[in-house]
CSV table of C-alpha atoms and ligand atoms in Angstrom, one decimal:
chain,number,residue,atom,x,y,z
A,1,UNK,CA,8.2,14.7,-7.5
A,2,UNK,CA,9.1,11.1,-7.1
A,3,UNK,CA,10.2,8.0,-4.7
A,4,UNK,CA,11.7,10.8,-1.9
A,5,UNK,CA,8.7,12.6,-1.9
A,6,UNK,CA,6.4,9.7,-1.7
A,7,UNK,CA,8.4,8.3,1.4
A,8,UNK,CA,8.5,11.8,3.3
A,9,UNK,CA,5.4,11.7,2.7
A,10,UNK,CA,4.4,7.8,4.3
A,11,UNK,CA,6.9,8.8,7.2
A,12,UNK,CA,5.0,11.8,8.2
A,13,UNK,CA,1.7,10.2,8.4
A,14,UNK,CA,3.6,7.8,10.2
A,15,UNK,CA,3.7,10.1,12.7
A,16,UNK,CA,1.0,11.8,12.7
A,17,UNK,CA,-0.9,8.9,13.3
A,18,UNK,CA,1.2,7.9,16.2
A,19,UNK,CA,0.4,11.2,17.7
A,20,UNK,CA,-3.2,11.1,17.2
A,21,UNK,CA,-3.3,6.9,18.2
A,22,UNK,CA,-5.3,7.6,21.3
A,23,UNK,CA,-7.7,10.0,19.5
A,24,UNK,CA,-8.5,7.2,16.9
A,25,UNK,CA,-9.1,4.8,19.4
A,26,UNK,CA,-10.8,7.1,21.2
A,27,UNK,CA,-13.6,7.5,18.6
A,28,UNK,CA,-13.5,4.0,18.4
A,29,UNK,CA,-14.2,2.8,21.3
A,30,UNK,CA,-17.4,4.8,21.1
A,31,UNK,CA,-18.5,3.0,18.3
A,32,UNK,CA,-16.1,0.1,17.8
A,33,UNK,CA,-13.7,-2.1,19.5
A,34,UNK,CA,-10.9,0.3,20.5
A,35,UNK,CA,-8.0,-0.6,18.9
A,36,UNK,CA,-8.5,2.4,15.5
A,37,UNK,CA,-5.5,3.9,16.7
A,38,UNK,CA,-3.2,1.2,17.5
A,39,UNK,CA,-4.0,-0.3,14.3
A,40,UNK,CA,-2.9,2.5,12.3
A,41,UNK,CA,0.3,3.4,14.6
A,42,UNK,CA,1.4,-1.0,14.2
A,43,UNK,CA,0.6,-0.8,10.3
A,44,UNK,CA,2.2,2.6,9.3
A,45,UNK,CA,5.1,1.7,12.2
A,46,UNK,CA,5.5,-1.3,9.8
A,47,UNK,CA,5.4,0.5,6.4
A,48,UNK,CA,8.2,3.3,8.1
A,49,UNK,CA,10.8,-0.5,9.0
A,50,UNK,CA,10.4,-1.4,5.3
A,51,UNK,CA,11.6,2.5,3.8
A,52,UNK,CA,14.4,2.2,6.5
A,53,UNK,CA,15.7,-1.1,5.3
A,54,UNK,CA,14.6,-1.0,1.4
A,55,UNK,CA,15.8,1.1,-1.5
A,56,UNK,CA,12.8,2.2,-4.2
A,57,UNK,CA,13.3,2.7,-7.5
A,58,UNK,CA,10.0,4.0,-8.3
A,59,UNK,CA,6.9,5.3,-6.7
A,60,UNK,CA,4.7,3.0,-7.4
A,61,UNK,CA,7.2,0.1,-6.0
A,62,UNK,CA,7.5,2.0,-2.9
A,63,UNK,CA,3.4,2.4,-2.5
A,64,UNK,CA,2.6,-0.9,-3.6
A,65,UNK,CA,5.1,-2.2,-0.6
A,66,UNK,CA,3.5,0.3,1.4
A,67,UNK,CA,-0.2,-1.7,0.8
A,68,UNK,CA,0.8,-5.2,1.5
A,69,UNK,CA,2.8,-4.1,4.6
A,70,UNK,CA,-0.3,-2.6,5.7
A,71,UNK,CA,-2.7,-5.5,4.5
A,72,UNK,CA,-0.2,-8.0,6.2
A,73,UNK,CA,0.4,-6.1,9.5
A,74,UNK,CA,-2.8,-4.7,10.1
A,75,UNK,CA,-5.7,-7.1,11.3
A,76,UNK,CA,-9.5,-5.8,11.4
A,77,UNK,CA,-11.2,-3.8,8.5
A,78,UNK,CA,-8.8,-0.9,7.9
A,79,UNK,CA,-5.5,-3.0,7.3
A,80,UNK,CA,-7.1,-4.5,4.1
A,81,UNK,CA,-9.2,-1.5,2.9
A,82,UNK,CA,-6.4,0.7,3.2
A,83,UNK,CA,-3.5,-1.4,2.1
A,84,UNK,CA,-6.0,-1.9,-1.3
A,85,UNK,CA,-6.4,1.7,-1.6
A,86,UNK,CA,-2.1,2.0,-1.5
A,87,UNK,CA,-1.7,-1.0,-3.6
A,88,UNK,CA,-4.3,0.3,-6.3
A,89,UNK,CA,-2.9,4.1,-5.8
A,90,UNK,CA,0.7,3.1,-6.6
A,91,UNK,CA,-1.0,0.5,-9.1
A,92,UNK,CA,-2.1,3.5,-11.1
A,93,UNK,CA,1.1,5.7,-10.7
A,94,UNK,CA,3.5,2.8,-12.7
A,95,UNK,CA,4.7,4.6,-15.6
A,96,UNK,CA,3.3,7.7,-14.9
A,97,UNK,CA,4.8,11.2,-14.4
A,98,UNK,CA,3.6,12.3,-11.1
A,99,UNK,CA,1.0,15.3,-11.4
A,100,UNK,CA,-2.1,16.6,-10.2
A,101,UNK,CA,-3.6,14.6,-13.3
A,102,UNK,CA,-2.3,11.9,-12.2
A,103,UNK,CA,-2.3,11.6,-8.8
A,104,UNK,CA,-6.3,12.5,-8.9
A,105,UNK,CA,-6.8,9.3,-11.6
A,106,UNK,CA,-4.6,7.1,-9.0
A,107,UNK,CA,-6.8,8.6,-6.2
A,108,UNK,CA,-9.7,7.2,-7.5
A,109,UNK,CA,-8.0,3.5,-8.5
A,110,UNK,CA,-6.9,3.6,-4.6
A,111,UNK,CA,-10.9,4.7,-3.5
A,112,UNK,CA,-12.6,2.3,-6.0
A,113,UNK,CA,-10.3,-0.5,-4.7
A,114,UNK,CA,-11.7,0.4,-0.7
A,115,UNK,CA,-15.0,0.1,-2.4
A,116,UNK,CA,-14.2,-3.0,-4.3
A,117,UNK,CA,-13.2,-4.5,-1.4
A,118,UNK,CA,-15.5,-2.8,1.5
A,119,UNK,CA,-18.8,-2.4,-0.6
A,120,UNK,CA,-19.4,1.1,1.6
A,121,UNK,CA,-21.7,3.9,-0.1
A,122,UNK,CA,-21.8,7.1,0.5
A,123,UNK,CA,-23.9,8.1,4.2
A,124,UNK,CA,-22.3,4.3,5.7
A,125,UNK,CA,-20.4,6.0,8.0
A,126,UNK,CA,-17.3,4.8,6.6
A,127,UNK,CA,-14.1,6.0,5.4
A,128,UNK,CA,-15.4,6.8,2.3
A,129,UNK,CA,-17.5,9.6,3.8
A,130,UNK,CA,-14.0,11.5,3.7
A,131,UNK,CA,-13.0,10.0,0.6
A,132,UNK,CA,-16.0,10.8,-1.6
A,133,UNK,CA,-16.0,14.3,-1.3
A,134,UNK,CA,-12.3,14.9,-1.0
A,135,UNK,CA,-12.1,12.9,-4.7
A,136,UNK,CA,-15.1,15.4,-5.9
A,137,UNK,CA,-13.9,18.4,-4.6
A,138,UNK,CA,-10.1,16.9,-6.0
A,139,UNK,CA,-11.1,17.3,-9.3
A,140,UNK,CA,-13.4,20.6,-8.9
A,141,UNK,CA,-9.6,21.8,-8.1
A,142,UNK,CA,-8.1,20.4,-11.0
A,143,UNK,CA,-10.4,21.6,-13.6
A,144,UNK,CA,-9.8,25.1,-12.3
A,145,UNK,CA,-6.3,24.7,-12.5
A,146,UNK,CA,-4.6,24.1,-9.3
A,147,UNK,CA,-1.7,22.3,-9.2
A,148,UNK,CA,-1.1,19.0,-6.7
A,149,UNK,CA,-1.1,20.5,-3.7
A,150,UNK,CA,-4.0,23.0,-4.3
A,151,UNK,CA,-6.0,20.1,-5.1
A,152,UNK,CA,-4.6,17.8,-2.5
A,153,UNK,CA,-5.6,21.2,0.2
A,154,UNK,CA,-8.8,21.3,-1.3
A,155,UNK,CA,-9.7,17.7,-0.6
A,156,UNK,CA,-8.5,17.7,2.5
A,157,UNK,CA,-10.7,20.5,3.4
A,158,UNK,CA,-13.5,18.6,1.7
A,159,UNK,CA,-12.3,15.3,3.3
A,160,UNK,CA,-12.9,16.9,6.9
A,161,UNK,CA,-16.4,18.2,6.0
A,162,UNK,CA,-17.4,14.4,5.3
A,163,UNK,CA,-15.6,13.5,8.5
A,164,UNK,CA,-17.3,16.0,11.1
A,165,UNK,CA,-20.8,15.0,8.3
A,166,UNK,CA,-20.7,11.5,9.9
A,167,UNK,CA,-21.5,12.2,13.1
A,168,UNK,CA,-25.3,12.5,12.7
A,169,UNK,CA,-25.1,9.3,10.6
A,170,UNK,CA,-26.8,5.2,11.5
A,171,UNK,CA,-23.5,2.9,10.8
A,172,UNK,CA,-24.5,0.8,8.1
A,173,UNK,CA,-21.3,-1.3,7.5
A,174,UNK,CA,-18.4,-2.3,9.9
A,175,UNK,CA,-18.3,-3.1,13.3
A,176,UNK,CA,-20.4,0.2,14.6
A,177,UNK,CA,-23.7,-0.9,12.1
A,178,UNK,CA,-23.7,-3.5,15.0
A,179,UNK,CA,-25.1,-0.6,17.2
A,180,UNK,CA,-27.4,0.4,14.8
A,181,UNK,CA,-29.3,3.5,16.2
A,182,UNK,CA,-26.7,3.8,18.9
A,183,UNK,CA,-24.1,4.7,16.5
A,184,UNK,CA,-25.5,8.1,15.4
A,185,UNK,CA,-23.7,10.8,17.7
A,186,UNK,CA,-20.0,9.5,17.1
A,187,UNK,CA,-17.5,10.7,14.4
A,188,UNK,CA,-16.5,7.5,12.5
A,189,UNK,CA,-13.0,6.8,12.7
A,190,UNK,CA,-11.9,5.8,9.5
A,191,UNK,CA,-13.3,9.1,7.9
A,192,UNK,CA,-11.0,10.7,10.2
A,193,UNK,CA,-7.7,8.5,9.8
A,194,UNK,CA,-8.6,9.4,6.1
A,195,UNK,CA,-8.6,13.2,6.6
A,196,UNK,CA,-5.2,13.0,8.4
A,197,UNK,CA,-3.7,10.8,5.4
A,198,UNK,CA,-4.9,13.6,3.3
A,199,UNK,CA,-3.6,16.5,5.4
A,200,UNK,CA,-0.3,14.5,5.5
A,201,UNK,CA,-0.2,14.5,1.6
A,202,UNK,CA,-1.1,18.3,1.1
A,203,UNK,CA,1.4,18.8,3.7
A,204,UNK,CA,4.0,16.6,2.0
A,205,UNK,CA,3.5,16.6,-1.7
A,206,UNK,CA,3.8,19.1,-4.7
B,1,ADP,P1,-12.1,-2.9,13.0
B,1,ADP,O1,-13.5,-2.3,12.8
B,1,ADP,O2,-12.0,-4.2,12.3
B,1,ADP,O3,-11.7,-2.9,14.4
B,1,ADP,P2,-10.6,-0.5,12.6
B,1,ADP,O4,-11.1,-0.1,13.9
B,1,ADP,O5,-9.2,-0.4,12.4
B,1,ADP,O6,-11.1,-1.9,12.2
B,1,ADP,O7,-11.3,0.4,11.4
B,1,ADP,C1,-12.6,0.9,11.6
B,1,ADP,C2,-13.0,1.8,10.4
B,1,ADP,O8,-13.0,1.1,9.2
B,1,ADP,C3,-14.4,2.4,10.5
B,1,ADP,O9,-14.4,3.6,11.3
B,1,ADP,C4,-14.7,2.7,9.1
B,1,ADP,O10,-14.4,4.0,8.7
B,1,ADP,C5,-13.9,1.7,8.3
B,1,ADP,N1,-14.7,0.6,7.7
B,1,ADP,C6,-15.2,-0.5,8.3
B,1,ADP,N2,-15.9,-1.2,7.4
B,1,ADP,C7,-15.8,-0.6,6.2
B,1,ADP,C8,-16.3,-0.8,4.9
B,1,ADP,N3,-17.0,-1.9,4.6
B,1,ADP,N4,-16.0,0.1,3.9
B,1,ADP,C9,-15.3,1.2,4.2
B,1,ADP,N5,-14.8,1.5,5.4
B,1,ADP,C10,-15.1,0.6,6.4
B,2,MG,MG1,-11.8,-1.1,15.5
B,3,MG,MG1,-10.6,-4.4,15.5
């Protein structure tokens, strides 16, 4: 596991969230102002230019490039809470030898760094609907022994539970809180950009 795997993994969430662009903006133009999708396609478009013309040396070079690509190219709320979470992630990775340990400690750097930055709790209707129980059920994995991409599957799984979870919810940060009441009924779209970065991963690494 290492700088390879890391950018197989970046290029095919690249994709993925080219292919599922109109989705995201779908489910944002419910609750939001459209442009989910096209924000994740231009920032992760972005982060695939920089592995084409740049040489890594290590993984946590190559994520924190990843972060202030996205926090540079990506305007609106998701640019800076997700290039925090990769710039935290990779943050956590220097130095270390890449394992399910590991990668759950960096996990949580990466999450505290969207809350550092977003203030969201759990039941917002944010992002971190997905992220708090994938990191939960990460660990749960972990402590029974799975390797990384048992764990990584079993967040994922766990990450998609908290998606479809948010449709009952009252947005109390972002741009949907602006439609208080109006907003319950709608799957937010961060918590499901977040479930395909985590697919992407168990799909990618370990
Ligand atoms: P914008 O709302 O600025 O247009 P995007 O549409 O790209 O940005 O991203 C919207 C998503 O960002 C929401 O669906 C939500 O998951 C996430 N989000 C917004 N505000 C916060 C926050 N304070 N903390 C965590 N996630 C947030
Ligand atoms: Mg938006
Ligand atoms: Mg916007």
């Amino acid at each position: 596991m290492g700088v390879d795997d890391f950018a197989n993994w970046l290029r095919d969430l690249a994709r993925t969230l080219h292919d599922n662009a109109a989705y995201l903006t779908e489910l944002d133009s419910a609750i939001g102002d459209a442009d989910h999708g096209s924000n994740m396609d231009r920032g992760f478009a972005a982060v695939v230019a920089v592995l084409d013309e740049t040489t890594f040396d290590s993984v946590d070079e190559l994520l924190k490039k990843a972060g202030m690509t996205l926090v540079s190219k990506v305007g609106g709320a998701s640019g800076p809470l997700y290039g925090t979470f990769f710039l935290r992630f990779g943050t956590a990775l220097a130095g270390a030898e890449v394992s399910a340990a590991t990668v759950g400690e960096a996990l949580k750097a990466g999450v505290g760094g969207i809350l550092a930055r977003g203030k969201a709790e759990a039941g917002d209707k944010t992002m971190y609907d997905a992220w708090a129980p994938a990191l939960s059920a990460y660990d749960e994995a972990v402590a029974g022994g799975a390797d990384l991409r048992g764990a990584l599957v079993a967040a994922t799984e766990a990450a998609a539970k908290g998606r479809d979870a948010t449709v009952p919810l009252v947005a109390r940060k972002g741009r949907a809180s602006y439609l208080g009441e109006r907003s319950a009924g709608h799957q937010d779209p961060g918590a499901t950009s977040t479930t395909l970065l985590l697919e992407s991963a168990a799909r990618t690494l370990g």
